[in-house]
Coordinates of C-alpha atoms in Angstrom, one line a residue:
M1 CA -21.2 -2.7 -14.1
S2 CA -20.5 -2.6 -10.4
P3 CA -19.8 -6.3 -10.2
L4 CA -16.9 -6.0 -12.7
L5 CA -15.4 -3.0 -10.8
L6 CA -15.7 -4.9 -7.5
A7 CA -14.1 -8.0 -9.0
G8 CA -11.2 -5.9 -10.3
L9 CA -10.6 -4.3 -6.9
L10 CA -11.0 -7.5 -4.9
G11 CA -9.0 -9.6 -7.3
W12 CA -6.1 -7.1 -7.2
T13 CA -6.0 -6.7 -3.4
G14 CA -6.6 -10.4 -2.8
L15 CA -3.9 -11.6 -5.2
A16 CA -1.4 -9.1 -3.7
K17 CA -1.9 -10.7 -0.3
L18 CA -1.7 -14.3 -1.6
R19 CA 1.4 -13.8 -3.7
S20 CA 3.3 -11.7 -1.2
R21 CA 6.6 -13.1 -0.1
S22 CA 6.8 -10.7 2.9
L23 CA 3.3 -11.0 4.3
L24 CA 4.6 -11.4 7.8
A25 CA 6.4 -8.1 7.6
Q26 CA 3.4 -6.4 6.0
A27 CA 1.2 -7.8 8.8
G28 CA 3.5 -6.3 11.4
R29 CA 3.0 -2.8 10.0
T30 CA -0.7 -3.0 10.4
A31 CA -2.9 -2.9 13.6
L32 CA -3.7 -6.5 13.2
P33 CA -1.0 -7.8 15.6
R34 CA -2.6 -5.8 18.4
L35 CA -6.1 -6.9 17.5
V36 CA -5.3 -10.6 17.1
R37 CA -2.3 -10.8 19.4
G38 CA 0.6 -11.6 17.3
P39 CA 2.1 -10.9 13.8
R40 CA 1.9 -14.5 12.7
R41 CA -1.9 -14.6 13.5
A42 CA -2.1 -11.3 11.7
A43 CA -0.4 -12.8 8.6
H44 CA -2.9 -15.7 8.6
V45 CA -5.7 -13.2 8.8
L46 CA -4.3 -11.3 5.8
R47 CA -3.8 -14.5 3.9
A48 CA -7.4 -15.7 4.6
S49 CA -8.7 -12.3 3.6
G50 CA -6.8 -12.5 0.3
A51 CA -8.3 -15.9 -0.4
A52 CA -11.8 -14.6 0.3
E53 CA -11.3 -11.6 -1.9
V54 CA -10.1 -13.6 -4.8
A55 CA -13.0 -16.1 -4.5
L56 CA -15.5 -13.2 -4.4
A57 CA -13.9 -11.6 -7.4
A58 CA -14.1 -14.8 -9.4
A59 CA -17.8 -15.3 -8.4
L60 CA -18.7 -11.7 -9.3
V61 CA -17.2 -12.1 -12.7
A62 CA -18.8 -15.5 -13.4
A63 CA -22.1 -15.1 -11.7
P64 CA -22.8 -11.4 -11.3
E65 CA -26.6 -11.9 -10.8
A66 CA -26.2 -14.5 -8.0
T67 CA -27.1 -13.5 -4.5
A68 CA -24.2 -15.1 -2.6
P69 CA -21.3 -13.2 -4.2
A70 CA -23.1 -9.9 -3.7
V71 CA -23.9 -10.6 0.0
G72 CA -20.4 -11.8 0.6
T73 CA -19.0 -8.7 -1.0
A74 CA -21.2 -6.5 1.2
L75 CA -20.2 -8.4 4.3
I76 CA -16.5 -8.2 3.6
G77 CA -16.8 -4.5 2.9
V78 CA -18.5 -4.0 6.3
A79 CA -15.7 -6.1 7.9
F80 CA -13.1 -3.9 6.3
L81 CA -14.9 -0.8 7.7
V82 CA -15.0 -2.3 11.2
Y83 CA -11.3 -3.2 11.0
L84 CA -10.3 0.2 9.7
G85 CA -12.2 1.9 12.6
A86 CA -10.5 -0.4 15.1
A87 CA -7.1 0.2 13.5
K88 CA -7.5 4.0 13.6
A89 CA -8.4 3.8 17.3
V90 CA -5.7 1.3 18.4
A91 CA -2.8 2.2 16.1
P92 CA -3.5 5.4 14.1
E93 CA 0.0 5.4 12.5
S94 CA -0.2 1.8 11.3
S95 CA -0.4 1.0 7.7
C96 CA -3.8 0.1 6.1
G97 CA -2.7 -3.4 5.0
C98 CA -5.3 -3.3 2.2
T99 CA -2.7 -4.8 -0.2
A100 CA 0.5 -6.8 0.6
N101 CA 2.6 -3.9 -0.5
D102 CA 0.7 -1.1 1.2
T103 CA 2.6 1.1 3.6
Q104 CA 0.2 4.0 3.7
P105 CA -1.6 4.7 7.0
V106 CA -5.3 4.5 7.4
T107 CA -6.9 7.6 5.8
W108 CA -10.2 8.6 4.4
R109 CA -9.3 6.9 1.2
S110 CA -9.1 3.6 3.0
F111 CA -12.6 4.1 4.4
A112 CA -14.0 5.2 1.1
R113 CA -12.6 2.1 -0.6
A114 CA -14.1 -0.2 2.0
G115 CA -17.4 1.7 1.7
F116 CA -17.3 1.2 -2.0
V117 CA -17.0 -2.5 -1.5
A118 CA -19.8 -2.7 1.0
G119 CA -22.1 -0.4 -1.0
G120 CA -21.1 -2.1 -4.3
G121 CA -22.2 -5.4 -2.8
V122 CA -25.6 -4.0 -2.0
V123 CA -25.9 -2.5 -5.5
A124 CA -24.9 -5.9 -7.0
L125 CA -27.9 -7.5 -5.2
G126 CA -30.2 -5.5 -7.5
A127 CA -28.4 -6.4 -10.7
D128 CA -31.1 -7.4 -13.3
E129 CA -28.7 -8.4 -16.0
P130 CA -25.0 -9.7 -16.2
W131 CA -22.3 -7.3 -17.0
W132 CA -21.6 -8.8 -20.4
S133 CA -25.2 -8.1 -21.5
T134 CA -24.8 -4.5 -20.5
L135 CA -21.5 -4.3 -22.3
A136 CA -23.0 -5.8 -25.5
D137 CA -26.2 -3.7 -25.4
R138 CA -24.7 -0.3 -24.4
P139 CA -20.9 -0.5 -25.0
L140 CA -20.0 3.2 -24.9
P141 CA -21.8 4.1 -21.7
A142 CA -20.6 0.9 -20.1
L143 CA -17.0 1.5 -21.0
A144 CA -17.2 5.1 -19.9
L145 CA -18.6 3.9 -16.5
L146 CA -15.9 1.3 -16.2
A147 CA -13.2 3.9 -17.0
A148 CA -14.6 6.4 -14.5
G149 CA -14.9 3.8 -11.8
A150 CA -11.4 2.4 -12.4
T151 CA -10.0 5.9 -12.2
A152 CA -11.8 6.6 -9.0
L153 CA -10.6 3.3 -7.5
A154 CA -7.0 4.0 -8.6
Y155 CA -7.1 7.3 -6.8
L156 CA -8.6 5.8 -3.7
S157 CA -6.1 3.0 -3.7
G158 CA -2.9 5.0 -4.3
G159 CA -3.9 8.7 -4.3
P160 CA -1.7 11.1 -6.4
V161 CA 1.2 8.7 -6.0
A162 CA -0.5 6.1 -8.1
F163 CA -1.0 8.6 -10.9
R164 CA 2.6 9.7 -10.8
R165 CA 3.8 6.1 -11.0
L166 CA 1.4 5.5 -14.0
R167 CA 2.7 8.6 -15.7
L168 CA 6.3 7.4 -15.2
R169 CA 5.4 3.9 -16.6
L170 CA 3.7 5.4 -19.7
L171 CA 5.8 8.4 -20.5
G172 CA 9.2 7.5 -19.0
N173 CA 11.1 9.3 -16.3
P174 CA 12.0 12.8 -17.3
L175 CA 14.8 13.0 -14.7
S176 CA 17.4 11.6 -17.0
R177 CA 16.4 14.0 -19.7
D178 CA 16.7 16.9 -17.2
A179 CA 20.2 15.7 -16.3
R180 CA 21.3 15.5 -19.9
S181 CA 20.0 19.0 -20.6
G182 CA 21.6 20.5 -17.5
G183 CA 18.2 21.2 -15.9
P184 CA 17.1 20.4 -12.3
H185 CA 17.5 16.9 -11.1
R186 CA 15.2 16.6 -8.0
V187 CA 13.8 13.2 -7.6
P188 CA 10.2 13.0 -6.3
V189 CA 9.9 11.5 -2.8
A190 CA 7.5 8.9 -4.1
A191 CA 10.3 7.6 -6.5
S192 CA 12.7 7.4 -3.5
V193 CA 10.1 5.5 -1.5
E194 CA 9.4 3.1 -4.4
L195 CA 13.1 2.3 -4.7
L196 CA 13.5 2.0 -0.9
E197 CA 10.7 -0.5 -0.7
R198 CA 12.5 -2.8 -3.1
S199 CA 15.8 -2.7 -1.3
L200 CA 17.5 -5.2 1.0
A201 CA 17.6 -2.5 3.7
W202 CA 13.8 -2.2 3.7
E203 CA 13.4 -6.0 3.7
T204 CA 15.8 -6.2 6.7
V205 CA 13.9 -3.8 9.0
S206 CA 10.4 -3.9 7.6
P207 CA 9.1 -6.2 10.5
L208 CA 9.8 -3.2 12.8
I209 CA 8.0 -0.6 10.8
R210 CA 4.5 0.4 11.9
S211 CA 3.8 3.6 10.0
G212 CA 3.9 5.1 6.6
L213 CA 6.5 7.8 5.8
V214 CA 6.5 10.3 8.6
E215 CA 8.9 12.9 7.3
H216 CA 11.8 13.3 4.8
W217 CA 14.6 15.8 4.1
D218 CA 17.6 16.2 1.8
E219 CA 21.1 17.1 3.1
D220 CA 24.5 16.9 1.5
G221 CA 23.4 14.8 -1.4
W222 CA 21.5 12.3 0.9
R223 CA 17.8 11.9 1.2
F224 CA 16.6 10.8 4.7
L225 CA 13.3 9.0 5.1
H226 CA 11.8 8.6 8.6
Y227 CA 9.4 5.9 9.7
T228 CA 8.2 4.9 13.2
G229 CA 8.0 1.4 14.5
A230 CA 8.3 -0.9 17.5
R231 CA 10.9 -3.4 18.6
G232 CA 10.2 -6.2 21.0
S233 CA 12.0 -6.3 24.4
E234 CA 11.7 -8.0 27.8
G235 CA 9.3 -5.2 28.9
G236 CA 7.2 -5.3 25.8
D237 CA 7.4 -3.4 22.5
R238 CA 9.5 -0.2 22.6
P239 CA 8.8 2.6 20.1
V240 CA 11.6 3.2 17.7
S241 CA 12.5 5.5 14.8
V242 CA 13.7 3.9 11.6
L243 CA 15.8 6.2 9.5
F244 CA 16.9 5.4 5.9
A245 CA 19.6 7.4 4.1
M246 CA 20.0 7.1 0.3
D247 CA 21.4 8.9 -2.7
A248 CA 19.0 11.8 -3.2
T249 CA 19.3 11.4 -7.0
A250 CA 18.6 7.7 -7.1
H251 CA 15.3 6.3 -8.5
L252 CA 14.2 3.0 -10.2
D253 CA 15.5 4.1 -13.6
R254 CA 18.9 5.1 -12.0
P255 CA 19.4 3.1 -8.8
A256 CA 23.2 3.6 -8.9
G257 CA 24.8 5.5 -6.1
Q258 CA 25.5 5.0 -2.4
A259 CA 24.0 1.9 -0.8
I260 CA 20.9 2.6 1.3
R261 CA 21.8 2.9 4.9
V262 CA 19.4 2.3 7.8
S263 CA 19.5 3.1 11.5
V264 CA 17.1 2.1 14.3
V265 CA 16.9 4.5 17.2
D266 CA 15.1 4.0 20.5
Q267 CA 12.6 6.9 20.8
E268 CA 12.9 7.0 24.6
T269 CA 16.6 6.6 25.2
E270 CA 17.8 7.9 21.7
E271 CA 20.1 4.9 21.7
V272 CA 21.1 3.6 18.2
L273 CA 20.1 -0.1 18.2
P274 CA 21.8 -2.8 16.2
V275 CA 20.1 -3.8 12.9
T276 CA 19.8 -7.5 12.4
A277 CA 18.5 -9.4 9.4

């Protein structure tokens, strides 16, 4: 069943890159601009990677016993591993760029996911029957294997955050119930980040951001989220800190409250820089 799992993973990551409306900003948060010399080239690389992933996903679903899709999957997995190694060496705080909405830095999960793609391609080379035959002949073991594989990939793709988001989607957000009952009303940081990444403030400064969330703290009803980044200048890119301040009780189910504020601070001079759209 590995071709089906691989197709699901590659189809999801590939479509995310192809459908992204802020791919240039996403590319800027990865190590690709340093590796290919420029964010626009990096965006083209991400777009091409997305197209290749979608094509491989379709081929794995339609022709799981064919050699070409399996070889292509193994090769793209190896390419991912090489890129992740280079990214870790060149810009360790940069985001993975594995999907168009990914802001997480390169971690062991990134390498494990790429290793799964490479290894899965090798395993697919030895497939002796298509996935639909396996599903028809041994439905329960096949479905159990798919469920286990999908769960593992979900964890590797999003970690605990992915499971928290899934729980919120399925069971609803308990925060509103806590508020009505007079209980605690502490919003998880993951919920604040999810709301932030859909905001105009994030869209405005996202081309500067080069890291995942570095630190966060709550103070006087505000939640502060700290990222690092770089801003171009005559002498080259200068390291900056990007600070967001938002209502500490706001989340997707209750986005009302103060507007999200953003400040960009030069890390060397501690000067507050103007924020331009």
